[in-house]
PDB file of C-alpha atoms in Angstrom:
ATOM      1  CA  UNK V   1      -0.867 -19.601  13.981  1.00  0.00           C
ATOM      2  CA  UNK V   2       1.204 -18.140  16.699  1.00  0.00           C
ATOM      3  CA  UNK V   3       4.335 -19.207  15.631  1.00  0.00           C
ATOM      4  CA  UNK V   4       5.493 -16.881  13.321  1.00  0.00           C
ATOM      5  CA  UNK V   5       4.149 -13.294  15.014  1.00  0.00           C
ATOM      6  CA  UNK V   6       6.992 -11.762  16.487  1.00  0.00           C
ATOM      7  CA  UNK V   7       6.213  -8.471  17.725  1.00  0.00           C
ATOM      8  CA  UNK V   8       8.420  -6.051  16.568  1.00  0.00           C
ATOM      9  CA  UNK V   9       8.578  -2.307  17.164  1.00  0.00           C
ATOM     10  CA  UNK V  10       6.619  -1.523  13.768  1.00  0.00           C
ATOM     11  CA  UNK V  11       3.475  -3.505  15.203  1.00  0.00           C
ATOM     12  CA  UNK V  12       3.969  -1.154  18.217  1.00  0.00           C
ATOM     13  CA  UNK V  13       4.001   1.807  15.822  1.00  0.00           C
ATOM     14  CA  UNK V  14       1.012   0.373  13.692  1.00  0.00           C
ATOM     15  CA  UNK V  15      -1.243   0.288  16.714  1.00  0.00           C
ATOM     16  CA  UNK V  16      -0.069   3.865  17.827  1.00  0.00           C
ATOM     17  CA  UNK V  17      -0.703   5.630  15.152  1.00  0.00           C
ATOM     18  CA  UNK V  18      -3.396   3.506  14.732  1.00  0.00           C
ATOM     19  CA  UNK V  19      -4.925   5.007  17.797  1.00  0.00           C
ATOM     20  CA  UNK V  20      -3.879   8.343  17.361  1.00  0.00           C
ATOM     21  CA  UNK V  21      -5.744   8.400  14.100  1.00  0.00           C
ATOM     22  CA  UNK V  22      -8.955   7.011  15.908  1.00  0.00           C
ATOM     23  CA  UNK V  23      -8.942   9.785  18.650  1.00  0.00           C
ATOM     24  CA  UNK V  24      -8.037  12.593  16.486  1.00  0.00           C
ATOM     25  CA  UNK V  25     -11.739  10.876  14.250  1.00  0.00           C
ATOM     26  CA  UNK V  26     -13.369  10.417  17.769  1.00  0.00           C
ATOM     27  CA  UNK V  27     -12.305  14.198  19.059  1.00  0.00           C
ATOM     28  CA  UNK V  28     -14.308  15.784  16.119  1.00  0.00           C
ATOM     29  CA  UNK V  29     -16.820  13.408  15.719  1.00  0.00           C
ATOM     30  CA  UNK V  30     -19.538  15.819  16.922  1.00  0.00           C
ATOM     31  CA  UNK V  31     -18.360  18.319  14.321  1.00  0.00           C
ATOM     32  CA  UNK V  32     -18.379  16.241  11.441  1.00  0.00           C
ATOM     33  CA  UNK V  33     -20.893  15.498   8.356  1.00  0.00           C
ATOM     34  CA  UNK V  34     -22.980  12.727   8.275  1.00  0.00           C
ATOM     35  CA  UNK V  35     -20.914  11.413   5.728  1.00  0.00           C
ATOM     36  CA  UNK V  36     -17.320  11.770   4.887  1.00  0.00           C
ATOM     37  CA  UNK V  37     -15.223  11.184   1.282  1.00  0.00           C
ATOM     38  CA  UNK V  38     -14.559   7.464   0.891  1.00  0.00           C
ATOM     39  CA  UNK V  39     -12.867   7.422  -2.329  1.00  0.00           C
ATOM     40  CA  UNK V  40     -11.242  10.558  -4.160  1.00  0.00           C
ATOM     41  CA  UNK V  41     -10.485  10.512  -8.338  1.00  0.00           C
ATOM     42  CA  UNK V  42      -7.026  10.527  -9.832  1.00  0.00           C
ATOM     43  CA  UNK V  43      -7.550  14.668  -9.871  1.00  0.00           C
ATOM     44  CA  UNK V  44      -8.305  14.752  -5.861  1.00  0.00           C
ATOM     45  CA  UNK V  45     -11.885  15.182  -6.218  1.00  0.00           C
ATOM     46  CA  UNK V  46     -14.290  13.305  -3.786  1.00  0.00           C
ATOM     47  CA  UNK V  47     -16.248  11.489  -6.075  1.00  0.00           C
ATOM     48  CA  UNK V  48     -18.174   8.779  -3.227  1.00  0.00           C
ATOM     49  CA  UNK V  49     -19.513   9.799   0.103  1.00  0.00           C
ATOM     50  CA  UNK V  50     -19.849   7.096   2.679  1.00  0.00           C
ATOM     51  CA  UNK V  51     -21.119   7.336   6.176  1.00  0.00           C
ATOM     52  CA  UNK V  52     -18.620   8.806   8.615  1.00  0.00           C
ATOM     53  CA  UNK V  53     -19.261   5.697  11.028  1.00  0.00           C
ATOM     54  CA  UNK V  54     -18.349   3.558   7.921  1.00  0.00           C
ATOM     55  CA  UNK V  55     -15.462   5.785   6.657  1.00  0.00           C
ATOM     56  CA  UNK V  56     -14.359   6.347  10.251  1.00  0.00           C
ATOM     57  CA  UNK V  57     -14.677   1.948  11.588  1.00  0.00           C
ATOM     58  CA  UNK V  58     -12.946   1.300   7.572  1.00  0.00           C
ATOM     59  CA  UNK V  59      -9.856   3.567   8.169  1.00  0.00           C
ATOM     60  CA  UNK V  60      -9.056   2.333  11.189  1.00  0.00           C
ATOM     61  CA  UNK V  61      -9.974  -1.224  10.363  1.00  0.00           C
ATOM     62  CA  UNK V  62      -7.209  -1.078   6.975  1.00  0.00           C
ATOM     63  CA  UNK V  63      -4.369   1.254   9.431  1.00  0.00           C
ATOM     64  CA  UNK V  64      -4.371  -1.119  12.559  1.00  0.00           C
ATOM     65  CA  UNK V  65      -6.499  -4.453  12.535  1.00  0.00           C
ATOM     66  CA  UNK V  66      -5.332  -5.328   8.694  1.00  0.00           C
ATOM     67  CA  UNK V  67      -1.463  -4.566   8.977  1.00  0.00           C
ATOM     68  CA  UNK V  68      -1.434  -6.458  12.505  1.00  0.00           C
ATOM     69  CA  UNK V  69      -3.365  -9.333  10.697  1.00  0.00           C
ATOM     70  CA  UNK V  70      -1.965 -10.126   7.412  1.00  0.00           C
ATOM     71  CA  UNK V  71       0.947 -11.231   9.729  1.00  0.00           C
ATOM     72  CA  UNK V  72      -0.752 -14.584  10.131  1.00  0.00           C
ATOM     73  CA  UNK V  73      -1.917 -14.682   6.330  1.00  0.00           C
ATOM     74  CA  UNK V  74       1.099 -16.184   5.821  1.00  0.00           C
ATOM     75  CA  UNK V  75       0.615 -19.219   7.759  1.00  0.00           C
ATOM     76  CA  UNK V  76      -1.743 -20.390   4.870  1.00  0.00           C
ATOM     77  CA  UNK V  77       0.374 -19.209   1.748  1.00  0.00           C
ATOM     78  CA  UNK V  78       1.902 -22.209   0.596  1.00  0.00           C
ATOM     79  CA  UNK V  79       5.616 -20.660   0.117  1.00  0.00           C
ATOM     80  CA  UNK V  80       5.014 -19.627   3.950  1.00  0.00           C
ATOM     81  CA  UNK V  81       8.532 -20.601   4.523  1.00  0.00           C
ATOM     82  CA  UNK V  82      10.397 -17.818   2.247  1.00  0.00           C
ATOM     83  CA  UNK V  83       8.524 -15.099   4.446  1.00  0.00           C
ATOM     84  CA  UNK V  84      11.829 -16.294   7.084  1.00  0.00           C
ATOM     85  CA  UNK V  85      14.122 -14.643   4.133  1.00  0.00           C
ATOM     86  CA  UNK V  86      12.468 -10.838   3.715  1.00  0.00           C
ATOM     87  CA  UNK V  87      10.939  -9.999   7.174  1.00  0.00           C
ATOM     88  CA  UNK V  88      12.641  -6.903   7.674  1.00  0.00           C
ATOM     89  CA  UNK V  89      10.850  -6.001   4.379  1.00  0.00           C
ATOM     90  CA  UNK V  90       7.820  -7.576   5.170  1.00  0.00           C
ATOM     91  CA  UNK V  91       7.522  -5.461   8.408  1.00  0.00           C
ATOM     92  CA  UNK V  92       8.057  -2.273   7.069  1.00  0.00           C
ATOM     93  CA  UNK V  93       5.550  -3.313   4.075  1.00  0.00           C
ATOM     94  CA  UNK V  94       3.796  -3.646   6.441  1.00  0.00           C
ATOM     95  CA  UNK V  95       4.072  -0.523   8.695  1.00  0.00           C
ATOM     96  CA  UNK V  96       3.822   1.523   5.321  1.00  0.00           C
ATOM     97  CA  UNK V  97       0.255   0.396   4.242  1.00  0.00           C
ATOM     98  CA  UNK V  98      -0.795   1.172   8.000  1.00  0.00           C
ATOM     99  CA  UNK V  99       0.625   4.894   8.030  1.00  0.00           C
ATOM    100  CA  UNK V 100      -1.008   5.475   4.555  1.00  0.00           C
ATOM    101  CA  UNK V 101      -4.465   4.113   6.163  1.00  0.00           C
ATOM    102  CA  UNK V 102      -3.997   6.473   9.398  1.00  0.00           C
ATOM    103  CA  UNK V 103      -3.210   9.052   7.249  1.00  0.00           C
ATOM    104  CA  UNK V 104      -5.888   8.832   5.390  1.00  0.00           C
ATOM    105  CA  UNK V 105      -8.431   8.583   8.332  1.00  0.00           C
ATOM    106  CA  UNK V 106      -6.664  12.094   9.367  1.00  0.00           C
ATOM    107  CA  UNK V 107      -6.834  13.905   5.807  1.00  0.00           C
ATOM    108  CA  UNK V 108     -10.335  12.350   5.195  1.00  0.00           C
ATOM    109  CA  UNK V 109     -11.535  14.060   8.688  1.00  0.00           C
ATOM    110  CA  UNK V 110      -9.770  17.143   8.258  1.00  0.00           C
ATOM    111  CA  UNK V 111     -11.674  17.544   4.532  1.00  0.00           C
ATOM    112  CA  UNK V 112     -14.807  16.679   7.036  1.00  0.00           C
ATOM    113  CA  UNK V 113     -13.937  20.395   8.754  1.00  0.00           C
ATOM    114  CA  UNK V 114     -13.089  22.183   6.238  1.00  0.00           C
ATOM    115  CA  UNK V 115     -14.027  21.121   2.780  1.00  0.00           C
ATOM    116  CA  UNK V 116     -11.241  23.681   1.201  1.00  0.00           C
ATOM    117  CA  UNK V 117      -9.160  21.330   2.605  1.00  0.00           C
ATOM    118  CA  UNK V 118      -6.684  19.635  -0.212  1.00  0.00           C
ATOM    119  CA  UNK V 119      -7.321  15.701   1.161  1.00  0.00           C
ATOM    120  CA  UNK V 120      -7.597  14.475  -2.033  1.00  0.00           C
ATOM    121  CA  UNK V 121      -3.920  15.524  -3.480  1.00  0.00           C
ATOM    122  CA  UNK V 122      -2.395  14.919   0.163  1.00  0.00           C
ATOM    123  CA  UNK V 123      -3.991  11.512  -0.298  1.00  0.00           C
ATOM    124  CA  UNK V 124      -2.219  11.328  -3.896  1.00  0.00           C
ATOM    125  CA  UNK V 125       1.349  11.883  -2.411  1.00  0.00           C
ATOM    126  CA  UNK V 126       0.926   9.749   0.618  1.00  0.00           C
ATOM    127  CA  UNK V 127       0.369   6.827  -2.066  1.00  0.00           C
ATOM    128  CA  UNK V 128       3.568   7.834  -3.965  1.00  0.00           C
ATOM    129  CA  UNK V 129       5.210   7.764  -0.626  1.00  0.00           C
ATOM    130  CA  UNK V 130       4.079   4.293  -0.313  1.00  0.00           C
ATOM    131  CA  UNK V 131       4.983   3.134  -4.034  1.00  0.00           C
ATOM    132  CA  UNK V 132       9.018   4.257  -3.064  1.00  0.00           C
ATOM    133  CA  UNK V 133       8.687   2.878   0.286  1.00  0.00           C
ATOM    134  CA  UNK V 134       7.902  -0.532  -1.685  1.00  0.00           C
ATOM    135  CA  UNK V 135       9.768   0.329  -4.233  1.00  0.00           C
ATOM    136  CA  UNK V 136      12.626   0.696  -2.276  1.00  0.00           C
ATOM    137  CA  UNK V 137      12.178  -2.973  -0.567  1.00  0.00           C
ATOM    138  CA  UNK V 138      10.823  -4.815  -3.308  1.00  0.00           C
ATOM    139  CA  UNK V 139      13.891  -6.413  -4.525  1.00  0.00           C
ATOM    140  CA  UNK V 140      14.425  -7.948  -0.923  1.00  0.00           C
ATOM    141  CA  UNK V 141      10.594  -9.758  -1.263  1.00  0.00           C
ATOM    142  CA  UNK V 142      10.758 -13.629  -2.318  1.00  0.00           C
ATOM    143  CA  UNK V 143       8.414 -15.700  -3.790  1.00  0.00           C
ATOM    144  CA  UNK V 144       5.365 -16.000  -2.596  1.00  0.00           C
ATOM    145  CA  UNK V 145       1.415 -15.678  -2.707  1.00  0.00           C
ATOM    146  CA  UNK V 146       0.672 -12.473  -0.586  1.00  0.00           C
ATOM    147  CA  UNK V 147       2.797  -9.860  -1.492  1.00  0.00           C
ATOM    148  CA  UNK V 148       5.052  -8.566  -4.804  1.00  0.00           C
ATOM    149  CA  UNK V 149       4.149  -9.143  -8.202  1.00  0.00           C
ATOM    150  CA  UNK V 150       2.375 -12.108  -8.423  1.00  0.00           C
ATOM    151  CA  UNK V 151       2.387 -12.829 -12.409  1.00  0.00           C
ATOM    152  CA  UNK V 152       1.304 -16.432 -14.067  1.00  0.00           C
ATOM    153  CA  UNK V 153       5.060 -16.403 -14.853  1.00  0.00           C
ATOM    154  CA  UNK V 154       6.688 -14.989 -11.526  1.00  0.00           C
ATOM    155  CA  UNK V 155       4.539 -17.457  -9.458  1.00  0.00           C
ATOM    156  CA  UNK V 156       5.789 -20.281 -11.869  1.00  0.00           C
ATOM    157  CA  UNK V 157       9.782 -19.818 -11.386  1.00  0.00           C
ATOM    158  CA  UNK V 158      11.624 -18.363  -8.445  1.00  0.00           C
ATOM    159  CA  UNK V 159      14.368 -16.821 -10.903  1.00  0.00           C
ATOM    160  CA  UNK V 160      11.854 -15.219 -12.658  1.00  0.00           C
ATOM    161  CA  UNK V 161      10.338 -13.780  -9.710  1.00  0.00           C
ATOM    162  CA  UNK V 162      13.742 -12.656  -8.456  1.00  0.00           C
ATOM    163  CA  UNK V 163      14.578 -10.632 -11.453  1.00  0.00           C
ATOM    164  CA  UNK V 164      11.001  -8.914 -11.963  1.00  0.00           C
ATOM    165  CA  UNK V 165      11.337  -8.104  -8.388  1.00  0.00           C
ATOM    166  CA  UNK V 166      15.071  -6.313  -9.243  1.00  0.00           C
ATOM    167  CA  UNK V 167      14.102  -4.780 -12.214  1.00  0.00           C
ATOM    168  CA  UNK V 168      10.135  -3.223 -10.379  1.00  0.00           C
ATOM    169  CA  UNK V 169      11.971  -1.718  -7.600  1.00  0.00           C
ATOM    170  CA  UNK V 170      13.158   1.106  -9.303  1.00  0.00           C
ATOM    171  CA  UNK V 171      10.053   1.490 -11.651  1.00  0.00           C
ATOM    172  CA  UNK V 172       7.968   1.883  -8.462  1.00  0.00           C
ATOM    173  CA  UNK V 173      10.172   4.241  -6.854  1.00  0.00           C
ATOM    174  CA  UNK V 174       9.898   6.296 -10.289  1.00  0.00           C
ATOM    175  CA  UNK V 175       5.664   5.939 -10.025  1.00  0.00           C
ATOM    176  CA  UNK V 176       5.635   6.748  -6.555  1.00  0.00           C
ATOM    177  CA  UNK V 177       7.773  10.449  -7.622  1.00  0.00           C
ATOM    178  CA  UNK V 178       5.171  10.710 -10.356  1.00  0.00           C
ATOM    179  CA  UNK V 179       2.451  10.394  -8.040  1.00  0.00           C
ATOM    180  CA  UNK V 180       3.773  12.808  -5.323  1.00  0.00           C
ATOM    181  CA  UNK V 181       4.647  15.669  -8.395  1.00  0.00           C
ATOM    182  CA  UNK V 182       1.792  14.697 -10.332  1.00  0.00           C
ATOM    183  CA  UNK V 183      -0.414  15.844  -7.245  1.00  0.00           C
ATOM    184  CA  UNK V 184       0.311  19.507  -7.712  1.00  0.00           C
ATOM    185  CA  UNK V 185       0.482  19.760 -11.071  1.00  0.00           C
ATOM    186  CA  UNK V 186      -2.256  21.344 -13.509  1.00  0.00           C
ATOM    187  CA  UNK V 187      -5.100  19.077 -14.129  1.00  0.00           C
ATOM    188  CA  UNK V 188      -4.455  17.578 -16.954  1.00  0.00           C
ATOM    189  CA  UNK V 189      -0.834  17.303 -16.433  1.00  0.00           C
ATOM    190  CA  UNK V 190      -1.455  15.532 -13.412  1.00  0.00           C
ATOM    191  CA  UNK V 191      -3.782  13.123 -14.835  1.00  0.00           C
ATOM    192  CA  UNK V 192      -1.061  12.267 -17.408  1.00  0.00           C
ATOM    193  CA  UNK V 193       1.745  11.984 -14.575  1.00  0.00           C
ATOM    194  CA  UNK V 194      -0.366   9.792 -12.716  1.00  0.00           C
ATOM    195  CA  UNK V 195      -1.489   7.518 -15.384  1.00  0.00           C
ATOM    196  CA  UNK V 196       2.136   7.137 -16.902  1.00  0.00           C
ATOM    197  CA  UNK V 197       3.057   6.117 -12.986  1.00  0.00           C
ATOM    198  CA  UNK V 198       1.002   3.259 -13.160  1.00  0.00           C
ATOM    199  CA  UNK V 199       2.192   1.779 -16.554  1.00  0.00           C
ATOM    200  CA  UNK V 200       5.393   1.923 -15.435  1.00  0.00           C
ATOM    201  CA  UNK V 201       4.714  -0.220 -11.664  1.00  0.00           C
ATOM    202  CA  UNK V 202       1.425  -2.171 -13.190  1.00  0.00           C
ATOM    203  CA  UNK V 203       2.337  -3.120 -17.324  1.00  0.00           C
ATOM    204  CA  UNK V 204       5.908  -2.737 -17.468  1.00  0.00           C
ATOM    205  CA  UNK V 205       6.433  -5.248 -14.666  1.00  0.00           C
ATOM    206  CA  UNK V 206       4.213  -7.810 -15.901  1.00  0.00           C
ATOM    207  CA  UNK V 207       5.722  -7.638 -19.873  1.00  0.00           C
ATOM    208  CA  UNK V 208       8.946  -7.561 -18.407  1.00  0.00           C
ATOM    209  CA  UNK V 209       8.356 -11.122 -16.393  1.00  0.00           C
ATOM    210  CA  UNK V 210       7.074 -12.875 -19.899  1.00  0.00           C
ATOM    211  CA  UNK V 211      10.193 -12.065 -21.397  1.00  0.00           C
ATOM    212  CA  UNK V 212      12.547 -12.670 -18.989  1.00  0.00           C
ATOM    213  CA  UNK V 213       9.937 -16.492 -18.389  1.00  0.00           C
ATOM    214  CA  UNK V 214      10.863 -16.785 -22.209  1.00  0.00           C
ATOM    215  CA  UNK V 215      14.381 -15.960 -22.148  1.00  0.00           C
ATOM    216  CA  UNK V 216      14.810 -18.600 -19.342  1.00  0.00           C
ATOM    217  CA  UNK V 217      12.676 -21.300 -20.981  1.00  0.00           C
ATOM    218  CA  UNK V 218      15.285 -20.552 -24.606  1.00  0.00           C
TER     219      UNK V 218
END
């Protein structure tokens, strides 16, 4: 299982900020609520309240231990060996999801202090930050079970999966902009932005590798 973990200096980072997150949690533990936002709506509203233990323990859990882990996931994925062809993007994946995680421990205990405090639409643009960063990577990712966009028809034929992969890139580095200006936008404006951001990454994507599977099978 060993085999394929080579540290790198983004596992060094994960587990940094990792721990900065934790301490910054730990320092105002004392003058937080008993229980914290775990989940904000599409307008930056809190609309579930966990325990801050839970909240707190989760955070940290998905920004350090998960990033670090899903390293040897792909020991088990049965196209293990094309994770040899993208690791640069795989790492920075990777590093992404585990900055968005630490960043949301940090705005969910800073809403924790001060309730005025905007955590739901900073948490909003840090996930449009993470749709470009993929985005921006995504045509690099090969085939395979773990990461990308993992369609009946992308899953079934490599050339399929390479041109989704081309064509997604850009679309999610268009949703992640629509997330990030959707966030500070009027209401219902920003509802709109944000659900037009995830047509274009989630539907378009997945119609788009049918047609290309049935161009190819023509």
């Amino acid at each position: 299982m060993m085999k394929n973990f080579n540290w790198k200096w983004q596992d060094t980072l994960i587990v940094i900020l990792g721990l900065i997150s934790l301490y910054y949690a730990i320092y105002n533990y004392g003058r937080l609520p008993d229980q914290l936002p775990a989940q904000f709506s599409i307008t930056g509203e809190v609309n579930r309240y966990w325990s801050k233990d839970t909240v707190i323990a989760l955070l940290f859990f998905m920004g350090t231990i998960f990033p670090l882990g899903i390293q040897f996931i792909r020991n088990i994925d049965p196209k293990r060996e094309n994770y040899g062809k993208f690791q640069s993007a795989y790492k920075m994946i990777r590093l992404a999801v585990g900055i968005l995680c630490d960043a949301m421990l940090v705005l969910t205990v800073s809403y924790g202090l001060d309730e005025q405090f905007p955590a739901g639409k900073w948490a909003t643009v840090g996930l449009g930050v993470l749709f470009v960063v993929i985005g921006n990577f995504m045509p690099q990712i090969k085939d395979n079970y773990l990461i990308g966009i993992r369609t009946p028809w992308t899953l079934a034929s490599p050339e399929v999966w390479r041109k989704t992969h081309r064509f997604s890139g850009a679309l999610w580095i268009i949703s992640g902009l629509l997330f990030m200006l959707g966030a500070f936008m009027p209401v219902a404006l920003s509802v709109s932005m944000i659900i037009a951001a995830l047509v274009i990454a989630v539907v378009l994507p997945y119609i788009y590798s049918w047609l290309i599977s049935r161009d190819i099978r023509a």
